[in-house]
Amino acid sequence: MTSPTPFDTEIERNRRQAARGSVNAMYDLAMGLRDRYRHTGDPADLSEGIARLRTALGYVPDHPIRHALRVGLSSLLHDHFLHFGDVSTLHEALAGCDESIPMLDTENRLVATMMRGETLILLAEHARDPAYAAQAVDSASRLPRGPAAQYVLGKALYVRYELTHDHAALVDAARVLEESVLATPVDDPNYALRLNQLGDVLQRSAEHTGDESVREAAVRHLRDAMARTPSASPALLDHKVDLAAALRDRGRKTGDIASLREGVALLREVLEVTRPDGRLWANRCENYLIAVQDLVAQTGETDVLDQAVEFGGSTRGGGGTPGMIPLLLGLLHNERFLHTRLERDLGQAIAAYTEVVETVPYGERTHAVALGNLGRAWFSEYEFRGDSEALGRSVTALGSAARASAPATTERGETQLNHGGVLYAQYELTRDPAVLAAAGRALREAAETEALQPMARAKSARAWAHTEAEAGRWDRARDAYAYAVALLPLVAPRRLARVDQQRVLAELDGLAADAAASAVQANDPDTAVRLLELGRGVLGGQVLQSRSDLSRLHAVAPELAERLGAAFDRLPPAGHLMGAAADERHDQDVRLRHLLDEARALPGFADFLAPPDLDELLESAADGPVVLINVSGYRSDALIVRPSGVTVVELPGVTPESVAGQAATFGAALAESARPGAGETDAQATVAEVLGWLWDFVTEPVLERLGHTSAYSDGWPRVWWSPVGQLALLPVHAAGRFPDGASVLDRVVSSYTPTLRALRHAKTRHTREDHDFVVVAVGDAAGARPLRGVEREASRIAALTRATRLEGAEATADSVRAALTSHTSAHFACHAASDPDDPSAGHLLLHDGPLSVLDVSALDLSGVRLAVLSACETFLGARRVPDESLHLVSAFQLAGYPQVVGTLWQINDLVARTVAVDLHEGLSAGQDVATALHHAVHRCRGRFDKTPTLWAAYLHSGR
């Protein structure tokens, strides 16, 4: 039994009067049935309403009321077409409007003229005929200005854009529809429909221009329209499809996985209530397949891909945009091939693309997209089989697709990115300089296409730079790499969840190193330092920027400074958000960038909150040299940064391959050394060999250039190490020939810094000399082995420092956060763990659970001085994004601590207590933190000189 509706009573009353032959009642009954159909989606009401109007027309062949009846019939015929797809009903509706308009009074003529415009719009969409769109625009333009008429005109302009790609029509459509929405009361039944149409047009405009603020406005409007639409309304499903498209575009352009997932979920909801044999199934399935392909391209989740292939396979030949379903199936098969390497999928992708290319006319967007994807698939075949003919076909297809794509569009940019890649592959076979130059031109065009997603632009710029390096044009390579590095803030914007930021930055791992190496090759070490600074620690740099002093701006533009500070406060590092909360974060990030642009437009503020210039970076090394150790396939160097300038020390024995090999060897030896048995001695020997390699090839050449050529007993010099890439996973500070040879530990007091900006920021936070400690000790955490020495460690340290103690059940996450705000320094004696897949999930294990890297990074503490993390792996970053320094040590530095003591691997409980107590005794004696730790580790090495894993893990970071 169907649920009652607000229309039932009136429909039954008119049905009784119509049975007595009343033409007016027949009209009112038909309109009531139309409204109930729009409420429930039951086509029986629609069919009955059309039949009633046909009967009424038969009663009045010559009466003036006939013309109103014809217009009403046209309205129902519209709905009939939208439900069943019978185009003959549109032609009947158009003929009815043309017949009736001249005979109607002013008010009814307006309604009929709008109906005529709506009919022409539907015909234009169905026939893909710009002539119908032009007629619709002309017809709607003649209407008196009003919200309903503006709505029709806006839709007509939008269809014209879709068929002609005339951007002016799209701009006009957005303007006219906005006028319509603003003039419509929010309680008007048509408000949600008009708002959704505006959102849809803004979404398309954002796709065309890449304007993020427009995209976020589209998402807001579409979500609002969906929320205002009754759950039983058939329009709700269309609104969900439109919102899903906007979320897909957001996810595609920004890397926001949550938006992609929400879009896929919305489209699954729509498909679950859409009849597979209905006219709307194909179009909705197309949207679903596109959304799934984008999600899988980012996540590699082939289970959802398998489901989508099944949906698409059952839809082939079922309407929709010509060639679109085969094209999308090709994309899905190609995506699955990329993840599974199943040859069958590659063949199915090529067959699907070929079908579209052969059946869709040249000049259609679908044809160009299919041609470009066919070129990509042939390149996959070349890579898979080594077939040079497939490579040639790929080059030809992608070149044709590029020529068929409109300049400055997403499609053109994506095609040129792929075209440049296959041209470079052809160059590798032929060594033809002309082919290399063509590859560079294609890649440069893609990099400079602003409508293309930032990640694709950065990859294009990186590949373009490599073509310049391959040609030996190092000045051009440096500039192209600089272009790529400058895109990194757009690649990982603040709005993304931290895990998504990590994922996208991992795809560009090594970019900063290659950029710096190209600058050194161009005899420009200053730019090398600058590029390393911009290309590493991107996520930490966002936090540092948000915590910069706004007082200079506040003195000139206090209201702007307040808004900027509030925007920063709303964008701390975060996890995934959904729905309106995600919309707010995306929108806030766009607003923040606009506020920064506004501030930088003020006189004297062009560099406001921008990364520091070279002089400021050099000044970061005022307390001692900072050694940036850069490792690249082009060349490897140590860049010694001092206030006087940059000194280059070549490291010819260091390559990405040698560093990766040493890191793998070191990691395996660490694991073996933790297992008691016969292999432990050999593992320690292997660790010592890696430390010897670090000394021979990395640190000894640097210390020699610095003049530190002998051991010290007093007046130790300071050096800050900042290794790049995988080298950050190795203990540079512990390098040496052990047990009896030279070592870093005998020559200098070592500290680390992830970037020069971080060191500079630490200096500004270094406000107090006293140590008002809170000691956090958790020896028996749930799910972890007991740490039997932490209570003794806490007692000894508390006795030395008169510290506040939080132990056992007192050491909860909330109590620890509160204590950090009221003490200048903190000492943690507890379990800690790193997470190689999600480094921001690395954590200290407190009594009631973890305190993660993300949690600590979100803190903003003032007046703090030192954090000692006497726990395992607190300085261990992730292999996928080593340059981001995502670990507990950096998190505490971002929270405000200018100095942090941490560890690179798992540490022995007894040794941890010994080193910690020794450190605090040194602090009590007046030593600075780095020196106190240096001597504590030095003494520990003396006790365990043949067991480097026991003492080499400890390090100092900051100033």
Short mmCIF file of N, CA, C and O in Angstrom, two decimals, residues 662-674 679-695 730-731 734-739 905 944-953:
data_model
loop_
_atom_site.label_atom_id
_atom_site.label_comp_id
_atom_site.label_asym_id
_atom_site.label_seq_id
_atom_site.Cartn_x
_atom_site.Cartn_y
_atom_site.Cartn_z
N GLN A 662 72.60 0.52 1.94
CA GLN A 662 73.10 0.62 3.31
C GLN A 662 71.93 0.68 4.31
O GLN A 662 72.00 0.08 5.39
N ALA A 663 70.87 1.40 3.95
CA ALA A 663 69.70 1.48 4.85
C ALA A 663 69.05 0.12 5.01
O ALA A 663 68.64 -0.25 6.13
N ALA A 664 68.96 -0.64 3.91
CA ALA A 664 68.37 -1.98 4.01
C ALA A 664 69.24 -2.90 4.85
O ALA A 664 68.74 -3.66 5.70
N THR A 665 70.55 -2.83 4.64
CA THR A 665 71.48 -3.65 5.42
C THR A 665 71.40 -3.29 6.90
O THR A 665 71.36 -4.15 7.78
N PHE A 666 71.34 -2.00 7.17
CA PHE A 666 71.29 -1.53 8.55
C PHE A 666 69.99 -1.98 9.23
O PHE A 666 70.00 -2.45 10.37
N GLY A 667 68.87 -1.85 8.51
CA GLY A 667 67.59 -2.26 9.09
C GLY A 667 67.55 -3.74 9.41
O GLY A 667 67.07 -4.16 10.47
N ALA A 668 68.09 -4.56 8.50
CA ALA A 668 68.13 -6.01 8.75
C ALA A 668 69.02 -6.34 9.93
O ALA A 668 68.69 -7.21 10.76
N ALA A 669 70.15 -5.64 10.06
CA ALA A 669 71.06 -5.91 11.17
C ALA A 669 70.43 -5.48 12.50
O ALA A 669 70.60 -6.15 13.52
N LEU A 670 69.70 -4.36 12.49
CA LEU A 670 69.01 -3.95 13.71
C LEU A 670 68.02 -5.01 14.17
O LEU A 670 67.94 -5.35 15.36
N ALA A 671 67.25 -5.54 13.22
CA ALA A 671 66.28 -6.57 13.57
C ALA A 671 66.96 -7.81 14.13
O ALA A 671 66.51 -8.40 15.11
N GLU A 672 68.07 -8.20 13.51
CA GLU A 672 68.80 -9.39 13.96
C GLU A 672 69.43 -9.16 15.33
O GLU A 672 69.46 -10.05 16.18
N SER A 673 69.92 -7.95 15.58
CA SER A 673 70.59 -7.67 16.86
C SER A 673 69.62 -7.71 18.03
O SER A 673 70.02 -7.87 19.18
N ALA A 674 68.32 -7.53 17.75
CA ALA A 674 67.32 -7.55 18.81
C ALA A 674 66.94 -8.96 19.22
O ALA A 674 66.20 -9.12 20.21
N GLY A 679 73.47 -14.95 16.04
CA GLY A 679 73.56 -13.92 15.02
C GLY A 679 73.74 -12.52 15.55
O GLY A 679 73.99 -11.58 14.79
N GLU A 680 73.63 -12.33 16.86
CA GLU A 680 73.68 -10.99 17.43
C GLU A 680 75.04 -10.34 17.21
O GLU A 680 75.14 -9.16 16.85
N THR A 681 76.12 -11.10 17.41
CA THR A 681 77.47 -10.55 17.24
C THR A 681 77.70 -10.11 15.80
O THR A 681 78.23 -9.02 15.53
N ASP A 682 77.29 -10.96 14.85
CA ASP A 682 77.44 -10.59 13.44
C ASP A 682 76.61 -9.36 13.10
O ASP A 682 77.04 -8.50 12.31
N ALA A 683 75.43 -9.25 13.69
CA ALA A 683 74.59 -8.09 13.42
C ALA A 683 75.25 -6.82 13.91
O ALA A 683 75.22 -5.78 13.21
N GLN A 684 75.86 -6.86 15.09
CA GLN A 684 76.55 -5.68 15.60
C GLN A 684 77.71 -5.31 14.69
O GLN A 684 77.99 -4.12 14.45
N ALA A 685 78.40 -6.31 14.17
CA ALA A 685 79.51 -6.05 13.24
C ALA A 685 78.99 -5.39 11.96
O ALA A 685 79.64 -4.48 11.41
N THR A 686 77.82 -5.82 11.50
CA THR A 686 77.23 -5.22 10.29
C THR A 686 76.85 -3.77 10.55
O THR A 686 77.07 -2.89 9.70
N VAL A 687 76.26 -3.51 11.71
CA VAL A 687 75.93 -2.13 12.07
C VAL A 687 77.19 -1.27 12.07
O VAL A 687 77.21 -0.14 11.55
N ALA A 688 78.27 -1.80 12.63
CA ALA A 688 79.53 -1.06 12.66
C ALA A 688 80.05 -0.81 11.24
O ALA A 688 80.61 0.27 10.96
N GLU A 689 79.84 -1.76 10.33
CA GLU A 689 80.28 -1.56 8.94
C GLU A 689 79.50 -0.42 8.27
O GLU A 689 80.07 0.38 7.52
N VAL A 690 78.20 -0.36 8.55
CA VAL A 690 77.41 0.73 7.97
C VAL A 690 77.86 2.07 8.55
O VAL A 690 77.98 3.07 7.82
N LEU A 691 78.12 2.12 9.85
CA LEU A 691 78.63 3.34 10.45
C LEU A 691 79.98 3.73 9.86
O LEU A 691 80.27 4.92 9.67
N GLY A 692 80.78 2.73 9.52
CA GLY A 692 82.06 3.00 8.85
C GLY A 692 81.86 3.55 7.46
O GLY A 692 82.58 4.47 7.02
N TRP A 693 80.88 3.01 6.73
CA TRP A 693 80.58 3.53 5.39
C TRP A 693 80.12 4.99 5.49
O TRP A 693 80.54 5.83 4.67
N LEU A 694 79.27 5.28 6.45
CA LEU A 694 78.83 6.67 6.64
C LEU A 694 80.02 7.59 6.91
O LEU A 694 80.07 8.73 6.42
N TRP A 695 80.97 7.11 7.68
CA TRP A 695 82.15 7.92 7.99
C TRP A 695 82.99 8.16 6.73
O TRP A 695 83.34 9.30 6.42
N LEU A 730 69.42 6.80 8.65
CA LEU A 730 70.68 6.29 9.20
C LEU A 730 71.24 7.27 10.24
O LEU A 730 71.05 8.49 10.12
N PRO A 731 72.00 6.74 11.22
CA PRO A 731 72.54 7.59 12.30
C PRO A 731 73.82 8.30 11.89
O PRO A 731 74.92 7.91 12.27
N ALA A 734 76.40 9.15 14.45
CA ALA A 734 77.17 8.05 15.06
C ALA A 734 78.17 7.44 14.10
O ALA A 734 78.78 6.40 14.41
N ALA A 735 78.38 8.05 12.94
CA ALA A 735 79.30 7.50 11.95
C ALA A 735 80.72 7.43 12.50
O ALA A 735 81.15 8.29 13.26
N GLY A 736 81.43 6.40 12.10
CA GLY A 736 82.82 6.27 12.55
C GLY A 736 83.34 4.87 12.30
O GLY A 736 82.59 3.96 11.94
N ARG A 737 84.64 4.72 12.48
CA ARG A 737 85.28 3.42 12.35
C ARG A 737 85.45 2.83 13.75
O ARG A 737 86.35 3.24 14.49
N PHE A 738 84.56 1.92 14.10
CA PHE A 738 84.54 1.39 15.46
C PHE A 738 85.14 -0.02 15.51
O PHE A 738 85.07 -0.76 14.52
N PRO A 739 85.73 -0.36 16.67
CA PRO A 739 85.67 0.37 17.95
C PRO A 739 86.80 1.38 18.15
O PRO A 739 86.73 2.19 19.08
N TRP A 905 65.78 3.97 16.82
CA TRP A 905 65.28 2.59 16.78
C TRP A 905 64.93 2.15 18.19
O TRP A 905 64.97 2.93 19.13
N PHE A 944 79.89 0.13 26.03
CA PHE A 944 79.40 -0.87 25.07
C PHE A 944 80.00 -0.59 23.68
O PHE A 944 79.29 -0.47 22.69
N ASP A 945 81.34 -0.52 23.62
CA ASP A 945 81.97 -0.09 22.37
C ASP A 945 81.79 -1.09 21.23
O ASP A 945 81.90 -0.71 20.06
N LYS A 946 81.49 -2.34 21.53
CA LYS A 946 81.30 -3.33 20.48
C LYS A 946 79.82 -3.60 20.20
O LYS A 946 79.49 -4.51 19.46
N THR A 947 78.98 -2.80 20.82
CA THR A 947 77.52 -2.97 20.63
C THR A 947 76.91 -1.63 20.27
O THR A 947 76.22 -0.99 21.08
N PRO A 948 77.14 -1.13 19.06
CA PRO A 948 76.70 0.23 18.71
C PRO A 948 75.19 0.43 18.76
O PRO A 948 74.73 1.56 18.94
N THR A 949 74.41 -0.65 18.62
CA THR A 949 72.96 -0.43 18.64
C THR A 949 72.47 0.06 20.00
O THR A 949 71.38 0.64 20.09
N LEU A 950 73.27 -0.12 21.05
CA LEU A 950 72.85 0.29 22.38
C LEU A 950 72.98 1.79 22.61
O LEU A 950 72.28 2.36 23.45
N TRP A 951 73.90 2.45 21.91
CA TRP A 951 74.14 3.88 22.18
C TRP A 951 73.94 4.79 20.98
O TRP A 951 73.69 5.99 21.14
N ALA A 952 74.00 4.24 19.77
CA ALA A 952 73.98 5.10 18.57
C ALA A 952 72.59 5.62 18.22
O ALA A 952 72.46 6.49 17.35
N ALA A 953 71.55 5.11 18.88
CA ALA A 953 70.19 5.53 18.54
C ALA A 953 69.86 6.93 19.04
O ALA A 953 68.98 7.60 18.50
#
